[in-house]
Amino acid sequence: MIEELRRLVRPITERMSLAVRVAVLTTVAVAAVLAALSAIVYITVQAEFNSSLDESMLRRANAAAHANYDSIGGLTPTIQRIADVQIFVVHGGELLSPTNVVVKPFKSYREIAVSIGEAQQSMRTVKINGTPYRVVAVQAGPGTALVVAQSMESVQGALDRLQVILLLTSIAGVVAAGLSGWAVAANGLRPVRRLTAATEHVARTAELTPIEVSGRDELARLTNSFNTMLIALDASQERQRQLVADAGHELRTPLTSLRTNIELIGQAADNAERSLSTDQRNEIMGDVRSQLEELTTLVGDLVELARDEPMRRDPEPLDFADVVEQAIQRVRLRASDIQFDVEVQSWMVFGEAQLLERAVTNLLDNAAKWSPAGSTVRVRLADGTLTIIDAGPGIDAADLPHIFDRFYRSSEARTLPGSGLGLSIVRRAADRHGGTVDAMSDAEGGSTFTLTLPDSHDA
């Protein structure tokens, strides 16, 4: 039954706005409370009226029963003067008026039970010709009961007036509750409407402008959270725009060089007078291969930095010392004129081996690039901290805060191969593994890079 009711009500409530639903819920709740209170008040007042009337009638009936009367068929003047009541006597199973006339409507088994001594008294309500009467009976001697009946028209009139008053009051309360619920809901949901308008504005215009915050309640906190999200989205878009702009700038140089070399080869092939010698052709092809390698490295770095998600591959426990050893072997093949002084200790980490190896390789390539031929690069791994010390000229103090930024290249680095993304990848790898990377430079020359990773228990 309940599920069927819910099924019938659900389509109606789904078409209502939240403010209307709050107002309806408030109205229904107040109506239920007012109905319960009205019923309690009506029943209590009715019981109080009956109790007061019963007490008064019993007192007068007992007074009449103890008064002096001559016989069952005749009542003394004292009893006759009792006001606004009708008095009867039950004797021999019959209800008699003061003139010994049998009166049936006011007789029942309750009055007979009182007359024969089975009950001390009785009270009940009976309707005679549509008029309610309260009837009480008390013992008035052996086999006799005195019955007193009083009209309840005045009491019923008061109850009817009370019923009308309670009904009108309840209706007024329900209407006031509905209007108040609507006003409170509409005013309370104003920040939600602002959030909705802001969301629609963002979807329509892509403008990530924070909205005004008012108050300190839950809706204000929701607005602050929404503004924080907008700021984060704006920063993400700004990073994406900067990445695209920087990537376009960095790609322009090798692409232009490739285009020039390819056009030169094409012109030599089309015009026999401008044919290239073997040495010239080899030199151009060497430049093309070098530019292709630079493009390949640059595109790979861009793809790596463009990923904002956490680790793509499943992380696993691994020995950071093995990663460092593999990176050193790779770099030694490219920098055969550099000596590497290596001392590493085992350090278990929880992460992505390929990304860590690339970060360490970038640090070693950077050290080998700046170290003169025949010099030594020192590599140390102890307690989760990888330290790489090169023999280069050092890093200028103005460049030191920016060397891990994307595409940042110092004035000295612009004459050397590279995209300016290698150290950015190192910082990205450190961040994604919960570690840190830092750089410092000695005034006498040489730079020190440190990469620290938490062990597998802390990751």
Short mmCIF file of C-alpha atoms in Angstrom, two decimals:
data_model
loop_
_atom_site.label_atom_id
_atom_site.label_comp_id
_atom_site.label_asym_id
_atom_site.label_seq_id
_atom_site.Cartn_x
_atom_site.Cartn_y
_atom_site.Cartn_z
CA MET A 1 0.00 0.00 0.00
CA ILE A 2 2.76 2.42 0.96
CA GLU A 3 4.80 1.58 -2.13
CA GLU A 4 1.73 2.09 -4.32
CA LEU A 5 1.14 5.48 -2.71
CA ARG A 6 4.75 6.45 -3.28
CA ARG A 7 4.49 5.40 -6.91
CA LEU A 8 1.44 7.60 -7.39
CA VAL A 9 2.91 10.60 -5.55
CA ARG A 10 6.41 10.47 -7.11
CA PRO A 11 5.42 11.89 -10.54
CA ILE A 12 3.73 14.83 -8.82
CA THR A 13 6.64 15.64 -6.52
CA GLU A 14 9.18 15.31 -9.32
CA ARG A 15 7.44 18.11 -11.22
CA MET A 16 7.59 20.41 -8.19
CA SER A 17 10.46 22.77 -7.53
CA LEU A 18 12.44 22.36 -4.33
CA ALA A 19 10.86 25.49 -2.83
CA VAL A 20 7.36 24.16 -3.53
CA ARG A 21 8.22 20.80 -2.02
CA VAL A 22 9.57 22.47 1.12
CA ALA A 23 6.45 24.63 1.38
CA VAL A 24 4.15 21.61 0.86
CA LEU A 25 6.06 19.56 3.40
CA THR A 26 5.89 22.40 5.94
CA THR A 27 2.16 22.85 5.31
CA VAL A 28 1.43 19.14 5.71
CA ALA A 29 3.48 18.92 8.90
CA VAL A 30 1.79 21.97 10.45
CA ALA A 31 -1.64 20.73 9.35
CA ALA A 32 -1.01 17.37 11.03
CA VAL A 33 0.14 19.05 14.23
CA LEU A 34 -2.80 21.47 14.29
CA ALA A 35 -5.26 18.64 13.61
CA ALA A 36 -3.83 16.61 16.48
CA LEU A 37 -3.85 19.61 18.83
CA SER A 38 -7.42 20.54 17.83
CA ALA A 39 -8.60 16.99 18.46
CA ILE A 40 -6.87 16.93 21.85
CA VAL A 41 -8.37 20.31 22.82
CA TYR A 42 -11.86 19.30 21.69
CA ILE A 43 -11.78 15.94 23.47
CA THR A 44 -10.34 17.50 26.64
CA VAL A 45 -12.93 20.28 26.76
CA GLN A 46 -15.74 17.82 26.05
CA ALA A 47 -14.53 15.55 28.84
CA GLU A 48 -14.24 18.52 31.19
CA PHE A 49 -17.76 19.67 30.36
CA ASN A 50 -19.18 16.18 30.95
CA SER A 51 -17.22 15.81 34.16
CA SER A 52 -18.44 19.13 35.52
CA LEU A 53 -22.01 18.36 34.50
CA ASP A 54 -21.86 14.88 36.02
CA GLU A 55 -20.49 16.24 39.27
CA SER A 56 -23.21 18.87 39.47
CA MET A 57 -26.02 16.42 38.60
CA LEU A 58 -24.77 13.78 41.02
CA ARG A 59 -24.62 16.33 43.80
CA ARG A 60 -28.21 17.45 43.10
CA ALA A 61 -29.43 13.88 42.64
CA ASN A 62 -27.95 12.83 46.00
CA ALA A 63 -29.47 15.90 47.58
CA ALA A 64 -32.86 14.99 46.14
CA ALA A 65 -32.51 11.36 47.18
CA HIS A 66 -31.82 12.35 50.78
CA ALA A 67 -34.63 14.90 50.80
CA ASN A 68 -37.93 14.07 52.36
CA TYR A 69 -40.57 12.69 49.94
CA ASP A 70 -43.82 10.90 50.90
CA SER A 71 -43.80 7.95 48.55
CA ILE A 72 -42.62 6.75 45.19
CA GLY A 73 -45.50 8.43 43.52
CA GLY A 74 -45.13 11.79 45.13
CA LEU A 75 -42.20 14.12 45.62
CA THR A 76 -42.05 16.83 48.25
CA PRO A 77 -41.96 20.50 47.27
CA THR A 78 -38.22 20.58 48.01
CA ILE A 79 -37.55 18.16 45.15
CA GLN A 80 -40.00 19.94 42.87
CA ARG A 81 -38.01 23.18 43.23
CA ILE A 82 -34.77 21.69 41.80
CA ALA A 83 -34.16 23.81 38.70
CA ASP A 84 -33.46 22.92 35.02
CA VAL A 85 -33.59 19.15 35.51
CA GLN A 86 -36.11 16.38 35.06
CA ILE A 87 -36.44 13.95 37.97
CA PHE A 88 -37.73 10.40 37.75
CA VAL A 89 -37.87 7.39 40.01
CA VAL A 90 -37.06 3.82 39.06
CA HIS A 91 -39.11 1.34 41.11
CA GLY A 92 -40.11 -2.17 40.29
CA GLY A 93 -38.24 -2.03 37.02
CA GLU A 94 -40.28 0.96 35.80
CA LEU A 95 -39.19 4.57 35.34
CA LEU A 96 -41.88 6.82 36.82
CA SER A 97 -42.43 10.54 36.66
CA PRO A 98 -43.48 12.38 39.81
CA THR A 99 -47.07 11.67 38.77
CA ASN A 100 -46.39 7.91 38.53
CA VAL A 101 -46.44 7.99 34.70
CA VAL A 102 -44.13 5.46 33.06
CA VAL A 103 -41.38 7.29 31.04
CA LYS A 104 -39.53 4.83 28.81
CA PRO A 105 -36.91 6.96 26.97
CA PHE A 106 -34.91 7.66 30.13
CA LYS A 107 -34.89 4.06 31.36
CA SER A 108 -32.13 1.56 30.65
CA TYR A 109 -30.50 -1.39 32.33
CA ARG A 110 -28.05 1.00 34.04
CA GLU A 111 -30.81 2.77 36.01
CA ILE A 112 -32.41 -0.60 36.87
CA ALA A 113 -29.01 -1.88 38.11
CA VAL A 114 -28.78 1.14 40.43
CA SER A 115 -32.34 0.60 41.70
CA ILE A 116 -31.69 -3.04 42.67
CA GLY A 117 -28.36 -2.20 44.31
CA GLU A 118 -25.98 -3.66 41.72
CA ALA A 119 -24.40 -0.21 41.15
CA GLN A 120 -24.07 2.84 43.37
CA GLN A 121 -24.67 5.27 40.49
CA SER A 122 -24.73 5.51 36.69
CA MET A 123 -24.08 8.18 34.07
CA ARG A 124 -24.85 8.19 30.37
CA THR A 125 -25.86 10.40 27.44
CA VAL A 126 -29.06 9.81 25.50
CA LYS A 127 -30.79 11.64 22.66
CA ILE A 128 -34.51 12.33 22.88
CA ASN A 129 -36.06 13.80 19.74
CA GLY A 130 -32.63 14.98 18.61
CA THR A 131 -31.83 16.70 21.92
CA PRO A 132 -28.93 15.27 23.94
CA TYR A 133 -29.57 14.63 27.64
CA ARG A 134 -27.18 13.69 30.39
CA VAL A 135 -28.78 11.11 32.64
CA VAL A 136 -27.51 10.14 36.12
CA ALA A 137 -29.02 7.72 38.60
CA VAL A 138 -28.39 7.25 42.32
CA GLN A 139 -29.85 4.92 44.93
CA ALA A 140 -32.86 6.31 46.78
CA GLY A 141 -33.82 3.47 49.06
CA PRO A 142 -34.55 -0.26 48.72
CA GLY A 143 -35.44 -1.15 45.15
CA THR A 144 -35.52 2.50 44.19
CA ALA A 145 -33.26 4.75 42.15
CA LEU A 146 -33.56 8.49 41.62
CA VAL A 147 -32.90 9.51 38.01
CA VAL A 148 -31.97 13.07 37.08
CA ALA A 149 -31.85 14.12 33.39
CA GLN A 150 -30.58 17.46 32.12
CA SER A 151 -30.50 18.82 28.61
CA MET A 152 -27.00 19.22 27.07
CA GLU A 153 -28.03 21.77 24.47
CA SER A 154 -25.95 24.51 26.07
CA VAL A 155 -22.93 22.21 26.40
CA GLN A 156 -23.29 20.96 22.81
CA GLY A 157 -23.63 24.54 21.59
CA ALA A 158 -20.40 25.48 23.33
CA LEU A 159 -18.66 22.43 21.82
CA ASP A 160 -19.98 23.31 18.36
CA ARG A 161 -18.64 26.85 18.69
CA LEU A 162 -15.31 25.48 19.92
CA GLN A 163 -15.20 23.14 16.90
CA VAL A 164 -15.73 26.05 14.51
CA ILE A 165 -13.07 28.11 16.26
CA LEU A 166 -10.57 25.25 16.14
CA LEU A 167 -11.32 24.62 12.47
CA LEU A 168 -10.88 28.27 11.49
CA THR A 169 -7.73 28.55 13.59
CA SER A 170 -6.29 25.43 12.00
CA ILE A 171 -7.06 26.65 8.49
CA ALA A 172 -5.44 30.00 9.23
CA GLY A 173 -2.42 28.24 10.73
CA VAL A 174 -2.05 25.95 7.72
CA VAL A 175 -2.26 28.89 5.29
CA ALA A 176 0.25 30.88 7.35
CA ALA A 177 2.57 27.86 7.53
CA GLY A 178 2.37 27.34 3.77
CA LEU A 179 3.17 30.98 3.03
CA SER A 180 5.95 31.04 5.61
CA GLY A 181 7.40 27.78 4.26
CA TRP A 182 7.36 29.15 0.73
CA ALA A 183 9.00 32.42 1.81
CA VAL A 184 11.69 30.67 3.87
CA ALA A 185 12.39 28.11 1.15
CA ALA A 186 12.54 30.74 -1.59
CA ASN A 187 14.86 32.94 0.46
CA GLY A 188 17.00 30.05 1.69
CA LEU A 189 17.44 28.63 -1.81
CA ARG A 190 18.57 31.96 -3.26
CA PRO A 191 22.27 30.98 -2.99
CA VAL A 192 21.44 27.70 -4.73
CA ARG A 193 19.84 29.64 -7.57
CA ARG A 194 22.95 31.80 -7.78
CA LEU A 195 25.08 28.67 -7.98
CA THR A 196 22.80 27.29 -10.67
CA ALA A 197 23.01 30.52 -12.65
CA ALA A 198 26.79 30.57 -12.25
CA THR A 199 27.05 26.96 -13.42
CA GLU A 200 24.90 27.68 -16.44
CA HIS A 201 26.97 30.79 -17.16
CA VAL A 202 30.18 28.74 -17.03
CA ALA A 203 28.70 26.11 -19.33
CA ARG A 204 27.47 28.76 -21.75
CA THR A 205 30.44 31.16 -21.82
CA ALA A 206 33.35 29.14 -20.30
CA GLU A 207 34.06 32.13 -18.02
CA LEU A 208 35.30 30.87 -14.65
CA THR A 209 34.45 33.92 -12.56
CA PRO A 210 33.88 33.23 -8.80
CA ILE A 211 30.51 34.26 -7.41
CA GLU A 212 29.82 36.39 -4.35
CA VAL A 213 29.63 34.62 -0.99
CA SER A 214 27.13 35.78 1.64
CA GLY A 215 26.72 34.41 5.16
CA ARG A 216 28.51 31.64 6.99
CA ASP A 217 26.05 28.76 6.74
CA GLU A 218 26.23 25.51 4.79
CA LEU A 219 25.21 27.24 1.56
CA ALA A 220 28.06 29.71 2.02
CA ARG A 221 30.44 26.79 2.42
CA LEU A 222 28.99 25.25 -0.72
CA THR A 223 29.57 28.54 -2.55
CA ASN A 224 33.16 28.68 -1.30
CA SER A 225 33.73 25.12 -2.51
CA PHE A 226 32.26 26.02 -5.89
CA ASN A 227 34.51 29.08 -6.11
CA THR A 228 37.51 26.93 -5.22
CA MET A 229 36.57 24.57 -8.04
CA LEU A 230 36.27 27.49 -10.46
CA ILE A 231 39.68 28.80 -9.44
CA ALA A 232 41.21 25.34 -9.87
CA LEU A 233 39.58 24.97 -13.30
CA ASP A 234 40.78 28.40 -14.33
CA ALA A 235 44.32 27.57 -13.21
CA SER A 236 44.15 24.27 -15.10
CA GLN A 237 42.99 26.02 -18.25
CA GLU A 238 45.74 28.61 -17.87
CA ARG A 239 48.32 25.83 -17.55
CA GLN A 240 46.92 24.15 -20.63
CA ARG A 241 47.05 27.40 -22.61
CA GLN A 242 50.58 28.04 -21.43
CA LEU A 243 51.61 24.49 -22.30
CA VAL A 244 50.18 24.80 -25.81
CA ALA A 245 51.83 28.18 -26.32
CA ASP A 246 55.19 26.98 -25.03
CA ALA A 247 54.96 23.75 -27.01
CA GLY A 248 54.20 25.68 -30.18
CA HIS A 249 57.18 27.91 -29.57
CA GLU A 250 59.52 24.99 -28.91
CA LEU A 251 58.24 22.97 -31.89
CA ARG A 252 58.65 25.86 -34.29
CA THR A 253 62.47 25.78 -34.34
CA PRO A 254 63.05 22.08 -35.17
CA LEU A 255 60.15 22.05 -37.62
CA THR A 256 61.52 25.09 -39.42
CA SER A 257 64.96 23.52 -39.56
CA LEU A 258 63.51 20.25 -40.86
CA ARG A 259 61.53 22.08 -43.51
CA THR A 260 64.61 24.00 -44.63
CA ASN A 261 66.74 20.86 -44.91
CA ILE A 262 64.00 18.94 -46.76
CA GLU A 263 63.47 21.81 -49.18
CA LEU A 264 67.24 21.94 -49.76
CA ILE A 265 67.34 18.22 -50.54
CA GLY A 266 64.33 18.61 -52.84
CA GLN A 267 65.88 21.49 -54.75
CA ALA A 268 69.11 19.52 -55.22
CA ALA A 269 67.14 16.58 -56.54
CA ASP A 270 65.17 18.75 -59.00
CA ASN A 271 68.11 20.81 -60.26
CA ALA A 272 71.24 18.98 -61.36
CA GLU A 273 73.27 22.20 -61.19
CA ARG A 274 72.56 22.46 -57.46
CA SER A 275 73.30 18.87 -56.61
CA LEU A 276 74.87 18.15 -53.22
CA SER A 277 78.11 16.42 -52.59
CA THR A 278 78.25 13.30 -50.50
CA ASP A 279 79.62 15.20 -47.50
CA GLN A 280 76.93 17.86 -47.80
CA ARG A 281 74.20 15.24 -48.11
CA ASN A 282 75.52 13.36 -45.07
CA GLU A 283 75.70 16.60 -43.10
CA ILE A 284 72.10 17.49 -43.96
CA MET A 285 70.86 13.99 -43.15
CA GLY A 286 72.68 14.13 -39.84
CA ASP A 287 70.91 17.42 -39.07
CA VAL A 288 67.58 15.87 -40.04
CA ARG A 289 68.14 12.86 -37.78
CA SER A 290 69.18 15.15 -34.92
CA GLN A 291 66.08 17.31 -35.38
CA LEU A 292 63.85 14.24 -35.53
CA GLU A 293 65.35 12.95 -32.28
CA GLU A 294 64.77 16.36 -30.73
CA LEU A 295 61.17 16.35 -31.92
CA THR A 296 60.64 12.82 -30.62
CA THR A 297 62.03 13.76 -27.21
CA LEU A 298 60.00 16.96 -27.11
CA VAL A 299 56.74 15.21 -28.03
CA GLY A 300 57.38 12.49 -25.43
CA ASP A 301 58.05 15.11 -22.76
CA LEU A 302 54.92 17.02 -23.72
CA VAL A 303 52.79 13.88 -23.50
CA GLU A 304 54.24 13.10 -20.09
CA LEU A 305 53.63 16.60 -18.75
CA ALA A 306 50.15 16.86 -20.27
CA ARG A 307 48.88 14.02 -18.07
CA ASP A 308 47.15 15.41 -14.99
CA GLU A 309 45.82 12.09 -13.73
CA PRO A 310 47.56 10.01 -11.05
CA MET A 311 49.83 7.13 -11.99
CA ARG A 312 48.55 5.56 -15.19
CA ARG A 313 50.18 2.19 -14.63
CA ASP A 314 49.67 0.10 -11.55
CA PRO A 315 52.26 1.14 -8.94
CA GLU A 316 54.30 -1.63 -7.40
CA PRO A 317 57.00 -2.08 -4.74
CA LEU A 318 60.47 -1.67 -6.24
CA ASP A 319 64.06 -0.99 -5.23
CA PHE A 320 65.00 2.59 -6.05
CA ALA A 321 68.66 1.51 -6.24
CA ASP A 322 67.86 -0.74 -9.23
CA VAL A 323 66.16 2.17 -10.99
CA VAL A 324 69.23 4.37 -10.45
CA GLU A 325 71.59 1.67 -11.74
CA GLN A 326 69.54 1.19 -14.93
CA ALA A 327 69.45 4.94 -15.56
CA ILE A 328 73.24 5.21 -15.09
CA GLN A 329 73.83 2.42 -17.59
CA ARG A 330 71.70 4.20 -20.15
CA VAL A 331 73.36 7.59 -19.67
CA ARG A 332 76.86 6.10 -19.82
CA LEU A 333 76.15 5.05 -23.40
CA ARG A 334 75.32 8.63 -24.36
CA ALA A 335 77.98 10.37 -22.26
CA SER A 336 81.03 8.16 -22.65
CA ASP A 337 83.41 11.04 -21.88
CA ILE A 338 81.94 11.53 -18.36
CA GLN A 339 82.93 9.47 -15.33
CA PHE A 340 80.20 8.46 -12.84
CA ASP A 341 81.12 7.88 -9.21
CA VAL A 342 78.22 5.81 -7.92
CA GLU A 343 77.38 4.71 -4.38
CA VAL A 344 73.82 3.49 -3.83
CA GLN A 345 72.02 1.73 -1.03
CA SER A 346 68.85 -0.31 -1.34
CA TRP A 347 65.65 1.72 -0.77
CA MET A 348 62.22 0.18 -1.33
CA VAL A 349 59.61 2.51 -2.75
CA PHE A 350 56.06 2.10 -4.03
CA GLY A 351 55.70 3.59 -7.47
CA GLU A 352 56.04 3.44 -11.24
CA ALA A 353 59.44 2.17 -12.36
CA GLN A 354 59.34 3.68 -15.85
CA LEU A 355 58.51 7.19 -14.64
CA LEU A 356 61.15 7.08 -11.89
CA GLU A 357 63.80 5.82 -14.33
CA ARG A 358 62.98 8.65 -16.71
CA ALA A 359 63.28 11.22 -13.91
CA VAL A 360 66.66 9.87 -12.79
CA THR A 361 67.82 9.72 -16.43
CA ASN A 362 66.87 13.37 -16.92
CA LEU A 363 68.88 14.37 -13.83
CA LEU A 364 71.92 12.39 -15.04
CA ASP A 365 71.61 13.78 -18.59
CA ASN A 366 71.46 17.28 -17.18
CA ALA A 367 74.59 16.67 -15.07
CA ALA A 368 76.45 15.14 -18.02
CA LYS A 369 75.43 18.00 -20.33
CA TRP A 370 76.87 20.66 -18.04
CA SER A 371 79.98 18.75 -16.94
CA PRO A 372 83.10 19.13 -19.09
CA ALA A 373 84.60 16.08 -20.81
CA GLY A 374 86.70 13.93 -18.51
CA SER A 375 85.01 15.23 -15.34
CA THR A 376 83.22 13.14 -12.75
CA VAL A 377 79.56 13.17 -11.77
CA ARG A 378 78.94 11.86 -8.27
CA VAL A 379 75.80 9.84 -7.61
CA ARG A 380 74.72 8.91 -4.09
CA LEU A 381 71.60 7.13 -2.82
CA ALA A 382 71.11 6.85 0.94
CA ASP A 383 67.95 6.75 3.08
CA GLY A 384 65.70 7.47 0.11
CA THR A 385 67.59 10.58 -1.04
CA LEU A 386 69.28 10.54 -4.43
CA THR A 387 72.04 13.16 -4.71
CA ILE A 388 73.65 14.03 -8.06
CA ILE A 389 76.60 16.45 -8.10
CA ASP A 390 77.92 17.65 -11.45
CA ALA A 391 81.12 19.46 -12.36
CA GLY A 392 79.50 22.24 -14.33
CA PRO A 393 79.66 26.01 -13.90
CA GLY A 394 76.72 26.07 -11.50
CA ILE A 395 73.29 27.70 -11.73
CA ASP A 396 72.79 31.43 -11.61
CA ALA A 397 70.86 32.60 -8.56
CA ALA A 398 68.24 34.26 -10.77
CA ASP A 399 67.60 30.99 -12.63
CA LEU A 400 67.55 28.68 -9.59
CA PRO A 401 63.86 29.24 -8.61
CA HIS A 402 62.68 28.51 -12.18
CA ILE A 403 64.73 25.56 -13.38
CA PHE A 404 61.88 23.09 -12.70
CA ASP A 405 59.31 25.15 -14.66
CA ARG A 406 58.08 23.95 -18.02
CA PHE A 407 60.16 25.14 -20.99
CA TYR A 408 62.37 27.29 -18.80
CA ARG A 409 65.88 27.59 -20.17
CA SER A 410 68.57 29.88 -18.90
CA SER A 411 70.50 32.09 -21.29
CA GLU A 412 73.43 29.65 -21.15
CA ALA A 413 71.17 26.64 -21.85
CA ARG A 414 69.70 28.10 -25.02
CA THR A 415 72.88 27.27 -26.94
CA LEU A 416 72.71 23.61 -25.87
CA PRO A 417 70.34 20.84 -27.03
CA GLY A 418 67.20 20.28 -24.98
CA SER A 419 63.56 21.28 -24.71
CA GLY A 420 63.46 22.71 -21.21
CA LEU A 421 61.10 19.95 -20.08
CA GLY A 422 63.47 17.43 -18.52
CA LEU A 423 63.57 18.91 -15.03
CA SER A 424 59.81 19.56 -15.15
CA ILE A 425 59.32 15.82 -15.62
CA VAL A 426 61.58 15.20 -12.62
CA ARG A 427 59.40 17.40 -10.42
CA ARG A 428 56.27 15.78 -11.82
CA ALA A 429 57.61 12.32 -10.97
CA ALA A 430 58.55 13.44 -7.45
CA ASP A 431 55.09 14.91 -6.84
CA ARG A 432 53.27 11.84 -8.11
CA HIS A 433 55.31 9.61 -5.80
CA GLY A 434 54.89 11.83 -2.73
CA GLY A 435 58.51 12.99 -2.83
CA THR A 436 60.46 16.21 -3.34
CA VAL A 437 63.18 17.48 -5.66
CA ASP A 438 65.55 20.37 -5.01
CA ALA A 439 68.58 22.02 -6.53
CA MET A 440 71.41 24.11 -5.20
CA SER A 441 74.55 25.57 -6.68
CA ASP A 442 78.02 26.06 -5.24
CA ALA A 443 79.59 29.47 -5.67
CA GLU A 444 82.82 27.79 -6.78
CA GLY A 445 81.00 25.79 -9.46
CA GLY A 446 78.97 22.62 -9.68
CA SER A 447 75.31 21.97 -8.97
CA THR A 448 73.66 19.51 -6.61
CA PHE A 449 70.27 17.94 -7.31
CA THR A 450 68.45 15.90 -4.64
CA LEU A 451 65.44 13.65 -5.24
CA THR A 452 63.82 12.27 -2.08
CA LEU A 453 61.16 9.55 -2.09
CA PRO A 454 59.26 7.99 0.84
CA ASP A 455 59.73 4.28 1.44
CA SER A 456 57.07 1.76 0.52
CA HIS A 457 55.58 1.82 4.06
CA ASP A 458 54.96 5.59 3.96
CA ALA A 459 53.79 5.81 0.33
#
